[in-house]
Coordinates of C-alpha atoms in Angstrom, one line a residue:
Chain A
M2 CA 0.0 -0.6 0.3
K3 CA 0.7 3.8 -1.0
V4 CA 2.0 5.5 2.9
V5 CA 1.2 9.2 1.9
V6 CA 2.6 11.6 4.6
D7 CA 0.8 15.1 4.5
E8 CA 2.5 18.3 5.4
E9 CA 1.9 17.9 9.9
H10 CA 2.9 14.9 9.6
K11 CA 6.0 15.4 7.7
G12 CA 7.7 17.9 11.3
Q13 CA 7.4 14.9 12.8
I14 CA 10.4 12.3 10.9
P15 CA 13.3 12.7 12.7
A16 CA 11.1 11.5 16.3
T17 CA 10.5 7.9 15.4
I18 CA 10.5 6.1 13.4
N19 CA 8.7 2.9 14.3
K20 CA 5.6 5.1 16.3
L21 CA 5.4 7.5 12.4
S22 CA 5.5 3.9 9.9
F23 CA 2.2 2.9 12.8
L24 CA 1.3 6.6 12.4
S25 CA 1.6 7.1 8.9
R26 CA 0.6 3.3 8.1
T27 CA -2.7 3.8 9.7
L28 CA -2.9 7.5 8.9
N29 CA -4.8 6.4 5.6
N30 CA -7.6 4.6 7.7
R31 CA -8.3 7.1 10.5
T32 CA -8.6 10.4 7.5
A33 CA -11.4 7.5 5.9
L34 CA -12.9 7.1 8.4
L35 CA -13.4 10.4 9.6
Y36 CA -14.1 12.0 5.9
L37 CA -17.4 8.8 6.2
L38 CA -18.1 9.5 9.8
P39 CA -21.2 11.7 8.6
S40 CA -22.3 9.0 6.0
I41 CA -21.4 6.1 8.6
V42 CA -23.4 7.7 11.6
L43 CA -26.6 8.4 9.0
F44 CA -26.7 5.3 7.5
S45 CA -26.3 3.6 10.8
V46 CA -29.4 6.1 12.8
F47 CA -31.6 6.0 9.1
V48 CA -31.6 3.0 7.3
F49 CA -29.4 0.0 9.5
Y50 CA -31.1 0.2 13.0
P51 CA -34.3 1.0 11.3
M52 CA -34.1 -1.5 9.0
F53 CA -33.3 -4.4 12.3
K54 CA -36.1 -2.9 14.3
T55 CA -38.1 -2.6 11.8
V56 CA -37.7 -6.9 11.7
Y57 CA -37.9 -6.4 15.6
L58 CA -41.4 -4.6 15.5
S59 CA -42.8 -7.4 13.5
F60 CA -42.2 -10.0 15.7
F61 CA -43.9 -7.9 18.5
L62 CA -47.5 -6.0 19.8
T63 CA -47.6 -2.5 20.2
D64 CA -49.1 -0.2 21.6
L65 CA -50.3 3.4 21.1
Q66 CA -46.9 4.7 21.2
G67 CA -45.1 2.4 19.8
R68 CA -43.0 0.4 21.9
P69 CA -43.1 -2.8 22.4
A70 CA -46.1 -4.8 24.4
E71 CA -46.3 -8.4 23.7
F72 CA -43.1 -10.8 22.1
V73 CA -46.1 -12.6 19.4
G74 CA -43.3 -14.3 16.7
L75 CA -44.7 -14.6 13.9
E76 CA -48.0 -14.5 14.9
N77 CA -48.5 -11.3 13.0
F78 CA -46.8 -12.7 9.6
Q79 CA -49.5 -15.5 10.5
Y80 CA -52.3 -12.4 10.4
L81 CA -51.0 -11.3 7.7
I82 CA -51.3 -14.6 6.0
Q83 CA -55.1 -14.8 6.2
S84 CA -55.6 -11.0 6.7
E85 CA -57.7 -11.0 3.8
S86 CA -57.9 -7.2 3.1
F87 CA -53.6 -8.1 3.2
H88 CA -54.2 -10.0 0.4
K89 CA -56.3 -7.5 -1.8
S90 CA -53.7 -5.4 -0.7
I91 CA -50.6 -7.5 -2.3
K92 CA -52.8 -8.1 -5.6
A93 CA -53.3 -4.3 -6.3
T94 CA -50.0 -3.6 -5.5
L95 CA -49.2 -6.5 -8.4
L96 CA -51.8 -5.3 -10.8
F97 CA -50.9 -1.9 -10.5
V98 CA -46.8 -2.4 -11.5
L99 CA -48.2 -4.5 -14.0
Y100 CA -50.7 -1.6 -15.5
T101 CA -47.6 1.0 -14.9
V102 CA -44.5 -0.5 -15.4
P103 CA -44.7 -1.3 -18.7
I104 CA -46.5 0.9 -20.6
S105 CA -44.1 4.2 -18.6
I106 CA -41.7 2.7 -20.7
V107 CA -42.9 2.2 -24.4
T108 CA -44.2 5.4 -23.8
A109 CA -41.3 7.3 -22.8
L110 CA -38.9 4.9 -25.1
F111 CA -42.1 6.5 -28.1
L112 CA -40.9 10.4 -26.9
A113 CA -37.6 9.8 -26.8
I114 CA -36.6 8.1 -30.2
I115 CA -39.1 11.3 -32.0
A116 CA -37.2 13.4 -29.6
N117 CA -33.8 12.2 -30.4
E118 CA -34.0 13.9 -34.7
K119 CA -32.1 16.3 -35.1
L120 CA -35.0 18.9 -36.7
K121 CA -35.0 22.4 -35.9
G122 CA -36.6 23.1 -32.1
I123 CA -36.2 19.9 -30.8
G124 CA -35.8 21.2 -27.5
V125 CA -38.5 22.7 -27.1
F126 CA -40.1 19.2 -27.6
R127 CA -37.6 18.0 -25.4
T128 CA -37.8 20.2 -22.7
L129 CA -41.4 19.7 -22.7
F130 CA -41.4 15.6 -23.2
S131 CA -39.3 15.8 -19.8
S132 CA -42.2 18.7 -18.2
T133 CA -43.7 15.5 -16.0
M134 CA -40.7 15.4 -14.3
G135 CA -40.4 18.5 -12.7
M136 CA -44.4 17.5 -11.2
S137 CA -44.8 17.0 -7.4
V138 CA -47.0 14.2 -6.2
A139 CA -49.5 16.3 -4.4
A140 CA -49.5 18.3 -7.7
S141 CA -50.4 15.7 -10.4
S142 CA -53.0 14.2 -7.9
V143 CA -54.9 17.0 -7.5
I144 CA -54.9 17.9 -11.2
W145 CA -56.1 14.6 -11.9
L146 CA -58.5 14.6 -9.2
F147 CA -60.4 17.1 -11.5
L148 CA -59.2 15.7 -15.2
F149 CA -60.8 12.6 -13.1
H150 CA -64.3 14.2 -11.8
P151 CA -67.2 13.1 -12.6
S152 CA -69.3 15.3 -13.8
I153 CA -67.3 18.2 -15.1
G154 CA -64.2 17.0 -15.3
A155 CA -62.6 17.5 -18.8
I156 CA -61.9 13.3 -19.3
N157 CA -65.4 12.8 -19.3
R158 CA -66.3 15.5 -21.3
L159 CA -64.4 14.4 -23.4
L160 CA -65.8 11.1 -23.6
S161 CA -69.7 12.7 -23.8
I162 CA -68.4 14.6 -27.1
F163 CA -67.6 10.9 -28.2
N164 CA -70.8 9.6 -26.2
I165 CA -69.8 7.2 -24.2
Q166 CA -71.1 7.0 -21.5
A167 CA -69.7 9.0 -18.4
I168 CA -66.9 7.0 -15.7
E169 CA -67.4 6.8 -12.4
W170 CA -63.3 7.1 -12.0
L171 CA -61.7 7.1 -9.0
V172 CA -66.4 5.8 -7.4
D173 CA -65.9 2.3 -9.2
P174 CA -64.0 -0.5 -7.5
S175 CA -63.2 -2.0 -11.4
W176 CA -61.4 2.0 -12.3
A177 CA -60.1 2.8 -9.8
L178 CA -57.1 1.2 -9.9
I179 CA -56.8 1.7 -13.2
S180 CA -57.2 5.4 -12.8
I181 CA -54.2 5.9 -10.4
S182 CA -52.1 4.1 -13.1
I183 CA -52.7 6.1 -16.2
T184 CA -52.2 9.0 -13.2
T185 CA -48.8 7.3 -12.3
I186 CA -47.7 7.0 -15.8
W187 CA -48.0 10.0 -16.7
M188 CA -46.0 10.8 -13.6
N189 CA -43.6 8.4 -14.9
T190 CA -42.8 10.0 -18.0
G191 CA -40.9 13.1 -17.9
F192 CA -37.9 10.8 -16.1
T193 CA -37.5 8.1 -17.9
F194 CA -37.5 9.9 -21.2
L195 CA -34.7 11.9 -20.3
I196 CA -33.2 9.3 -19.3
L197 CA -33.8 7.2 -22.1
L198 CA -33.9 10.1 -24.5
G199 CA -29.8 10.5 -22.8
G200 CA -28.8 6.7 -23.7
L201 CA -30.3 7.4 -27.4
Q202 CA -28.6 9.9 -27.9
N203 CA -24.5 8.6 -26.5
I204 CA -25.1 5.2 -29.6
D205 CA -22.1 6.2 -32.2
E206 CA -23.9 7.8 -35.6
N207 CA -21.6 5.6 -37.1
L208 CA -23.9 3.0 -36.9
Y209 CA -26.2 4.4 -38.3
E210 CA -24.3 6.1 -40.9
S211 CA -23.0 2.3 -42.0
A212 CA -26.5 0.5 -41.7
S213 CA -27.9 3.3 -43.7
I214 CA -25.6 3.1 -46.3
D215 CA -26.0 -1.3 -47.1
G216 CA -30.0 0.0 -46.7
A217 CA -30.9 -1.0 -43.4
S218 CA -34.4 0.1 -42.6
F219 CA -35.8 1.2 -39.9
W220 CA -37.6 -1.0 -38.0
Y221 CA -33.9 -3.2 -38.9
K222 CA -31.7 -0.5 -37.7
M223 CA -34.2 -1.0 -34.7
R224 CA -33.7 -4.1 -33.2
R225 CA -30.3 -4.4 -33.9
I226 CA -28.0 -0.5 -33.4
T227 CA -30.1 1.0 -31.1
I228 CA -32.7 -1.1 -28.8
P229 CA -29.4 -3.6 -27.9
M230 CA -27.1 -0.8 -27.2
L231 CA -29.2 1.4 -25.4
S232 CA -30.1 -2.6 -23.3
P233 CA -27.8 -0.9 -20.5
T234 CA -29.9 2.5 -20.0
L235 CA -32.9 0.9 -20.4
F236 CA -31.6 -2.1 -18.3
F237 CA -31.6 0.7 -15.6
I238 CA -34.2 2.4 -16.3
I239 CA -36.8 -0.8 -15.6
T240 CA -35.3 -1.5 -12.4
I241 CA -35.8 2.6 -11.0
T242 CA -39.2 2.2 -13.0
L243 CA -40.4 -0.9 -10.8
I244 CA -39.1 -0.1 -7.0
N245 CA -40.7 2.3 -8.1
A246 CA -43.9 1.2 -8.5
F247 CA -43.9 -1.0 -5.3
Q248 CA -43.1 2.8 -3.0
T249 CA -46.8 3.9 -4.5
F250 CA -48.1 6.3 -1.9
G251 CA -49.1 10.1 -2.3
Q252 CA -51.5 9.0 -5.4
V253 CA -53.9 6.5 -3.6
D254 CA -53.7 8.9 -0.4
I255 CA -55.3 12.1 -2.2
L256 CA -56.7 10.0 -5.0
T257 CA -58.6 7.2 -3.5
K258 CA -57.0 6.8 -0.1
G259 CA -57.0 3.1 -0.9
G260 CA -60.6 2.6 -2.0
P261 CA -63.4 1.6 -2.9
A262 CA -63.4 -1.4 -1.1
E263 CA -59.8 -1.5 -0.4
S264 CA -59.2 -1.5 -5.1
T265 CA -56.4 0.7 -5.0
N266 CA -54.5 -0.5 -1.4
L267 CA -50.6 -0.4 -2.7
I268 CA -48.2 -2.2 0.1
V269 CA -47.1 1.5 0.7
Y270 CA -50.7 2.5 1.5
S271 CA -51.1 -0.6 3.8
I272 CA -48.3 -0.1 5.8
Y273 CA -49.1 3.5 6.4
R274 CA -53.2 3.3 6.8
E275 CA -52.5 0.4 10.0
A276 CA -49.6 2.3 12.0
F277 CA -50.3 5.6 11.6
I278 CA -53.9 6.0 11.5
N279 CA -55.1 2.1 13.6
Y280 CA -51.7 2.3 15.6
Q281 CA -51.1 -1.2 15.0
F282 CA -46.9 -1.1 14.6
G283 CA -46.2 -4.2 14.5
T284 CA -48.6 -5.1 12.1
A285 CA -47.2 -2.5 9.9
S286 CA -44.0 -3.1 9.9
A287 CA -44.2 -7.0 9.1
Q288 CA -46.0 -6.0 6.5
A289 CA -42.8 -3.7 5.7
I290 CA -40.7 -6.4 5.8
V291 CA -42.9 -7.9 2.9
L292 CA -41.7 -4.8 0.4
F293 CA -38.1 -5.1 1.8
F294 CA -38.3 -8.7 0.4
F295 CA -40.7 -7.6 -2.7
I296 CA -37.8 -5.1 -3.4
L297 CA -34.8 -7.4 -2.9
I298 CA -36.1 -10.0 -5.4
V299 CA -37.3 -7.5 -8.2
T300 CA -33.7 -6.4 -7.4
I301 CA -31.6 -9.8 -7.9
L302 CA -34.3 -11.2 -10.3
Q303 CA -33.5 -7.9 -12.6
F304 CA -29.6 -8.5 -11.7
K305 CA -29.0 -12.0 -12.6
F306 CA -32.0 -12.5 -15.8
G307 CA -31.3 -8.5 -16.8
E308 CA -27.1 -8.8 -16.8
K309 CA -28.1 -11.5 -19.1
R310 CA -29.5 -10.0 -22.1
V311 CA -27.8 -6.6 -21.7
F312 CA -25.5 -5.8 -24.6
Y313 CA -22.9 -3.8 -23.1
Q314 CA -20.3 -1.8 -25.0
Chain B
M26 CA -33.6 8.7 -40.0
I27 CA -38.0 9.0 -40.1
N28 CA -39.3 11.4 -42.0
K29 CA -39.6 14.3 -40.5
W30 CA -43.1 15.0 -41.6
V31 CA -44.1 12.8 -40.0
V32 CA -42.1 13.0 -36.8
Y33 CA -43.3 16.3 -36.3
P34 CA -46.6 16.0 -36.6
L35 CA -46.5 13.1 -33.4
L36 CA -44.1 15.1 -31.5
M37 CA -47.2 18.3 -31.2
I38 CA -49.9 15.8 -30.8
C39 CA -47.9 14.1 -27.7
S40 CA -46.7 17.6 -25.9
I41 CA -50.7 18.6 -26.5
C42 CA -51.2 15.1 -24.8
L43 CA -48.4 15.5 -22.1
I44 CA -48.8 19.5 -21.1
F45 CA -52.4 19.4 -21.6
P46 CA -52.9 18.4 -17.2
I47 CA -51.1 21.4 -16.7
C48 CA -52.4 24.2 -19.2
Y49 CA -55.7 22.5 -17.8
A50 CA -54.5 23.0 -14.1
F51 CA -53.6 26.7 -15.8
F52 CA -57.0 27.5 -17.6
I53 CA -59.1 26.2 -14.2
S54 CA -57.7 28.9 -11.7
L55 CA -58.1 31.4 -14.3
M56 CA -61.5 30.7 -14.0
D57 CA -64.4 31.6 -11.4
G58 CA -66.6 29.4 -9.5
G59 CA -68.9 29.4 -12.6
E60 CA -67.7 28.9 -15.2
I61 CA -65.7 25.6 -13.6
L62 CA -69.3 23.7 -12.6
Q63 CA -70.3 24.2 -16.2
G64 CA -67.5 22.0 -17.4
Q65 CA -65.5 24.5 -19.4
I66 CA -62.1 23.8 -20.7
L67 CA -60.8 28.0 -21.6
P68 CA -61.7 30.8 -19.7
K69 CA -63.9 33.1 -21.0
S70 CA -62.8 35.6 -18.9
V71 CA -59.5 35.5 -16.7
T72 CA -59.8 36.1 -13.4
Y73 CA -57.3 36.4 -10.4
Q74 CA -58.8 36.3 -7.6
N75 CA -57.8 32.3 -6.9
Y76 CA -54.7 33.5 -7.2
I77 CA -55.6 35.4 -3.6
D78 CA -57.2 33.0 -2.6
A79 CA -55.4 31.0 -2.5
F80 CA -53.0 32.5 -0.3
K81 CA -56.1 34.1 2.1
S82 CA -57.6 30.1 2.9
V83 CA -53.6 28.5 4.5
P84 CA -50.3 30.1 4.7
L85 CA -48.7 29.6 1.1
L86 CA -45.9 32.3 1.6
Q87 CA -45.5 30.1 5.4
Y88 CA -44.4 26.8 3.4
L89 CA -43.4 28.1 0.7
W90 CA -40.7 29.3 3.0
N91 CA -39.8 26.5 5.0
S92 CA -40.3 24.2 1.3
F93 CA -37.4 26.4 0.8
I94 CA -35.8 26.0 4.0
V95 CA -36.3 22.2 3.6
S96 CA -34.5 21.8 0.3
T97 CA -32.0 24.1 -0.2
S98 CA -30.4 22.1 3.6
V99 CA -31.2 18.8 1.9
T100 CA -29.1 19.4 -0.9
I101 CA -26.6 21.4 0.5
G102 CA -26.5 18.4 3.4
M103 CA -26.4 16.3 0.8
L104 CA -23.4 17.1 -1.1
V105 CA -21.4 17.7 1.7
V106 CA -21.5 15.1 2.6
S107 CA -22.2 12.7 -0.5
S108 CA -19.0 14.6 -2.3
L109 CA -16.3 13.6 1.4
A110 CA -17.8 9.9 0.8
A111 CA -16.8 9.6 -2.7
F112 CA -13.9 11.6 -2.5
T113 CA -12.3 8.9 -0.3
F114 CA -13.9 6.0 -2.0
V115 CA -11.5 7.2 -4.4
F116 CA -8.6 8.7 -3.9
I117 CA -7.6 7.8 -0.2
P118 CA -6.8 3.7 0.0
F119 CA -7.8 2.1 2.9
H120 CA -8.8 -1.3 4.3
G121 CA -11.7 -2.6 3.3
R122 CA -12.4 0.2 0.7
N123 CA -14.6 -2.6 -1.2
V124 CA -16.3 -4.2 1.5
V125 CA -17.2 -0.4 2.8
F126 CA -18.1 0.7 -0.8
F127 CA -20.6 -2.2 -0.9
I128 CA -22.0 -2.0 2.5
F129 CA -22.4 1.7 0.6
I130 CA -24.2 0.6 -2.3
S131 CA -26.3 -1.7 0.0
T132 CA -28.9 0.7 1.6
M133 CA -29.9 1.3 -1.8
M134 CA -31.7 -2.6 -2.1
I135 CA -33.7 -1.0 1.6
P136 CA -37.1 0.8 0.5
W137 CA -37.5 4.3 2.8
E138 CA -40.9 3.2 2.8
A139 CA -40.1 0.0 5.0
T140 CA -37.8 2.1 7.8
M141 CA -40.5 4.6 8.0
I142 CA -42.0 3.2 11.3
P143 CA -38.5 3.0 13.4
N144 CA -37.3 6.3 11.8
F145 CA -40.8 8.5 12.9
L146 CA -40.7 7.0 16.8
T147 CA -36.5 7.6 16.6
I148 CA -37.2 10.9 15.1
Q149 CA -39.8 11.7 17.7
K150 CA -37.1 10.0 20.4
L151 CA -35.1 12.6 19.1
G152 CA -37.9 15.4 19.5
W153 CA -37.6 16.3 16.1
I154 CA -41.6 16.4 15.0
N155 CA -42.4 19.8 14.3
S156 CA -38.7 21.3 12.2
Y157 CA -36.0 21.6 10.4
E158 CA -33.9 18.3 11.8
G159 CA -36.9 16.4 11.1
L160 CA -37.0 16.4 8.1
T161 CA -33.5 17.3 6.4
I162 CA -31.3 15.4 8.7
P163 CA -32.3 11.6 7.8
F164 CA -32.0 12.9 3.8
F165 CA -28.4 14.1 4.4
A166 CA -26.5 10.4 3.6
L167 CA -27.6 8.9 -0.2
A168 CA -26.6 6.3 -1.4
F169 CA -27.1 6.7 -5.4
G170 CA -25.8 10.7 -4.9
T171 CA -22.0 9.2 -3.3
F172 CA -21.9 6.5 -5.9
L173 CA -23.0 8.6 -9.0
L174 CA -20.0 11.5 -8.4
R175 CA -17.5 8.5 -6.9
Q176 CA -18.2 7.5 -11.0
H177 CA -16.6 11.3 -11.4
F178 CA -14.4 11.8 -8.9
K179 CA -12.7 8.2 -11.0
I180 CA -12.5 10.2 -14.1
I181 CA -9.9 13.0 -12.7
P182 CA -6.1 10.8 -13.3
L183 CA -4.8 9.9 -10.5
E184 CA -2.4 11.9 -11.1
L185 CA -3.6 15.0 -10.6
Y186 CA -3.7 13.9 -6.7
E187 CA 0.0 12.7 -7.3
A188 CA 1.2 15.6 -8.2
S189 CA -1.0 18.1 -5.5
Q190 CA 1.3 15.9 -2.6
V191 CA 4.5 16.8 -4.4
A192 CA 3.2 19.7 -3.5
G193 CA 3.0 20.1 -1.0
L194 CA -0.9 20.0 -0.7
S195 CA -3.2 17.9 2.0
Q196 CA -5.2 15.2 1.1
F197 CA -8.7 18.1 2.1
K198 CA -7.1 20.9 -0.1
F199 CA -6.6 18.7 -2.7
F200 CA -10.4 18.1 -1.8
Y201 CA -11.7 21.1 -2.0
K202 CA -10.5 23.0 -4.3
I203 CA -8.7 21.4 -7.4
V204 CA -12.1 17.6 -6.3
L205 CA -14.9 20.1 -6.1
P206 CA -14.1 22.8 -9.5
V207 CA -13.2 20.2 -11.5
S208 CA -16.4 18.1 -11.1
K209 CA -18.3 21.3 -10.6
T210 CA -21.1 19.8 -13.4
S211 CA -21.5 16.5 -11.7
L212 CA -22.1 18.8 -7.8
V213 CA -25.0 21.0 -10.4
T214 CA -26.9 17.4 -11.6
L215 CA -26.6 15.6 -8.2
G216 CA -28.0 19.7 -6.4
A217 CA -30.5 20.1 -8.7
Y218 CA -31.6 16.3 -8.1
G219 CA -31.4 16.5 -4.0
F220 CA -33.8 19.7 -4.5
L221 CA -36.4 19.0 -7.0
T222 CA -36.9 15.7 -4.4
T223 CA -36.8 17.2 -1.4
W224 CA -39.9 19.7 -2.6
N225 CA -41.7 17.5 -4.3
M226 CA -41.5 15.1 -1.0
Y227 CA -44.8 13.9 0.3
L228 CA -44.9 11.1 2.6
W229 CA -42.0 11.9 5.4
P230 CA -43.2 15.9 5.5
L231 CA -46.8 13.9 6.3
L232 CA -45.5 11.6 8.7
V233 CA -43.5 14.1 11.1
T234 CA -45.0 17.8 10.3
S235 CA -48.8 18.7 12.4
N236 CA -48.4 22.0 11.9
D237 CA -48.5 25.3 10.0
S238 CA -44.9 26.0 11.8
V239 CA -42.9 23.8 9.1
R240 CA -45.2 22.2 6.7
T241 CA -43.9 21.9 3.5
V242 CA -46.2 22.7 0.5
Q243 CA -46.6 20.1 -1.2
I244 CA -48.8 18.8 2.7
G245 CA -49.9 22.5 2.2
I246 CA -51.7 21.1 -1.6
K247 CA -52.7 18.5 0.9
Q248 CA -54.4 20.6 2.6
L249 CA -55.8 23.2 0.6
Q250 CA -57.4 20.2 -1.6
T251 CA -59.4 19.2 1.5
Q252 CA -60.6 22.0 2.4
E253 CA -62.1 23.9 -0.1
I254 CA -62.5 20.6 -2.3
A255 CA -66.7 21.0 -2.3
T256 CA -66.7 24.9 -3.4
E257 CA -63.3 26.7 -4.4
W258 CA -62.0 24.0 -7.6
G259 CA -60.4 27.4 -8.9
V260 CA -58.6 28.3 -5.8
V261 CA -57.2 24.3 -5.3
M262 CA -55.6 24.4 -9.2
A263 CA -53.8 28.2 -8.1
G264 CA -52.7 27.1 -5.7
V265 CA -51.3 24.0 -7.1
I266 CA -49.8 27.0 -9.8
I267 CA -48.2 28.1 -7.7
V268 CA -46.0 24.5 -5.9
I269 CA -45.1 24.3 -9.0
I270 CA -43.9 27.0 -10.5
P271 CA -40.4 26.6 -8.8
A272 CA -40.0 22.8 -9.8
L273 CA -40.6 23.3 -14.0
L274 CA -38.8 26.3 -13.4
L275 CA -35.3 25.0 -12.0
L276 CA -36.4 21.6 -14.3
F277 CA -36.6 23.5 -17.9
L278 CA -33.5 25.4 -16.6
G279 CA -31.5 22.2 -16.0
Q280 CA -32.8 19.9 -18.4
K281 CA -29.3 19.3 -20.6
Q282 CA -27.5 19.1 -17.6
L283 CA -29.9 16.8 -15.3
Q284 CA -30.4 15.1 -18.6
K285 CA -26.6 14.3 -19.0
G286 CA -25.2 13.6 -15.2
L287 CA -27.7 10.9 -14.8
T288 CA -27.9 8.8 -17.6
Q289 CA -23.8 9.2 -16.8
G290 CA -24.1 7.6 -13.7
S291 CA -26.3 4.8 -14.6
I292 CA -24.6 2.8 -17.1
K293 CA -20.5 3.3 -16.2

């Protein structure tokens, strides 16, 4: 290992050779510790400790202050397995992921491809396409709450022009989750678009040029150049979108409050309700553990299967 | 690559669909109650009364100020903490560097929502409910930030580090006199990203604020919505427009920067 002696320690050189060599040998370790200390302390207090505490709490029944009151072992998890409400929550979460992730990616990819053309004024379109990235979940949800309004909202007004009967977007159990998904897809577009556009711009132009000389069609170039070269970026954005979908909360809180008939009670909303409305910190923690495993599985699967199909430059 | 007479109409249609909700909210904010109830899309006459009412019905200025303080503090705190960590991982060879880096990265796999219950209890114990500390400090350390900056610091040639040592520059001086200025663009990217996410944060402020003193603007929108929904959609939309303007401005100014910085971090 390279030994680094900085200004202050140079003066000590003649003093004690032994002590110096120990000091300078550990100097890097001590400096590293000092620089990493803020991160280590914060991660310990706000990530690792609460993770263990969540596991711990999931084995207990708690009082109203969240203090563990009675050890119940795995009973909280058994309760969840039997709870119909939790089944609904898991089903809603998985359906939500299925509705939002593929459509978000495909939409954003389409937008990125058309916005990657070198045309006059393309910058304006790029800015417009990325605009939903700046929209907060609260602002977006309130806007969509109005768009979904059964009588005066724009969507049903538009449908009425085509003589389609008004839909009770947020009140009808068969439409509520779809409404939340539409809102989410809209919100995802900006960020997903921005990342994919960046990926497209990193592809070497020469590849397209030589393909064009060979007379390759648009779809051929898409399949043989764009998608393979974009795969690392696609891989990254699919993982992020999946994980975000599992963490959805704000849309549910503002648009439906988990209803109607618990059809939109996504897992994070379910945890929130259990912990901060019903004060059942034990069962809420057990649900949090389930959420943790969901995300862990997604990450592992992504790395296992995604990696193989990814083409690295 | 594609015929421009195909692309332009596509671009137009997609833009209109995508920004329609934002424009619609803006139009609604300019209408009076009667017009809104008729289900108009474009306002016939323009009124600013909704904006005045929005400021009257909730302390919106106070909320905007709170959000500004919170977002700025998180941005600065995050940049300091992440850049120190990233610098250490790149330039200081210490025992167990790979293990420590792996532990840092593993925090990205723990969703914030899975740990929010104990975190809420911790904040409560520290007496940080309704305080700026509770809203900011938990977000200072960010594995993603450390990772992103590490990717950029790695580009700095090691020779520069060796030369600075020969010149007698201490590690810390090298860090803030050379590494930070050289990496200005990636710091700006991460800063803008941090500011945007904090400005738009919803669940955590909902949990740790119970009065107006430090409540952020996002919770203000929810409050406005629950208070006014039955009668005054115009006021609610005026509130929404006020809240999204700072974030949209920041996004439009930094869009190119964000795109470049985030993509580089994602694929290298």
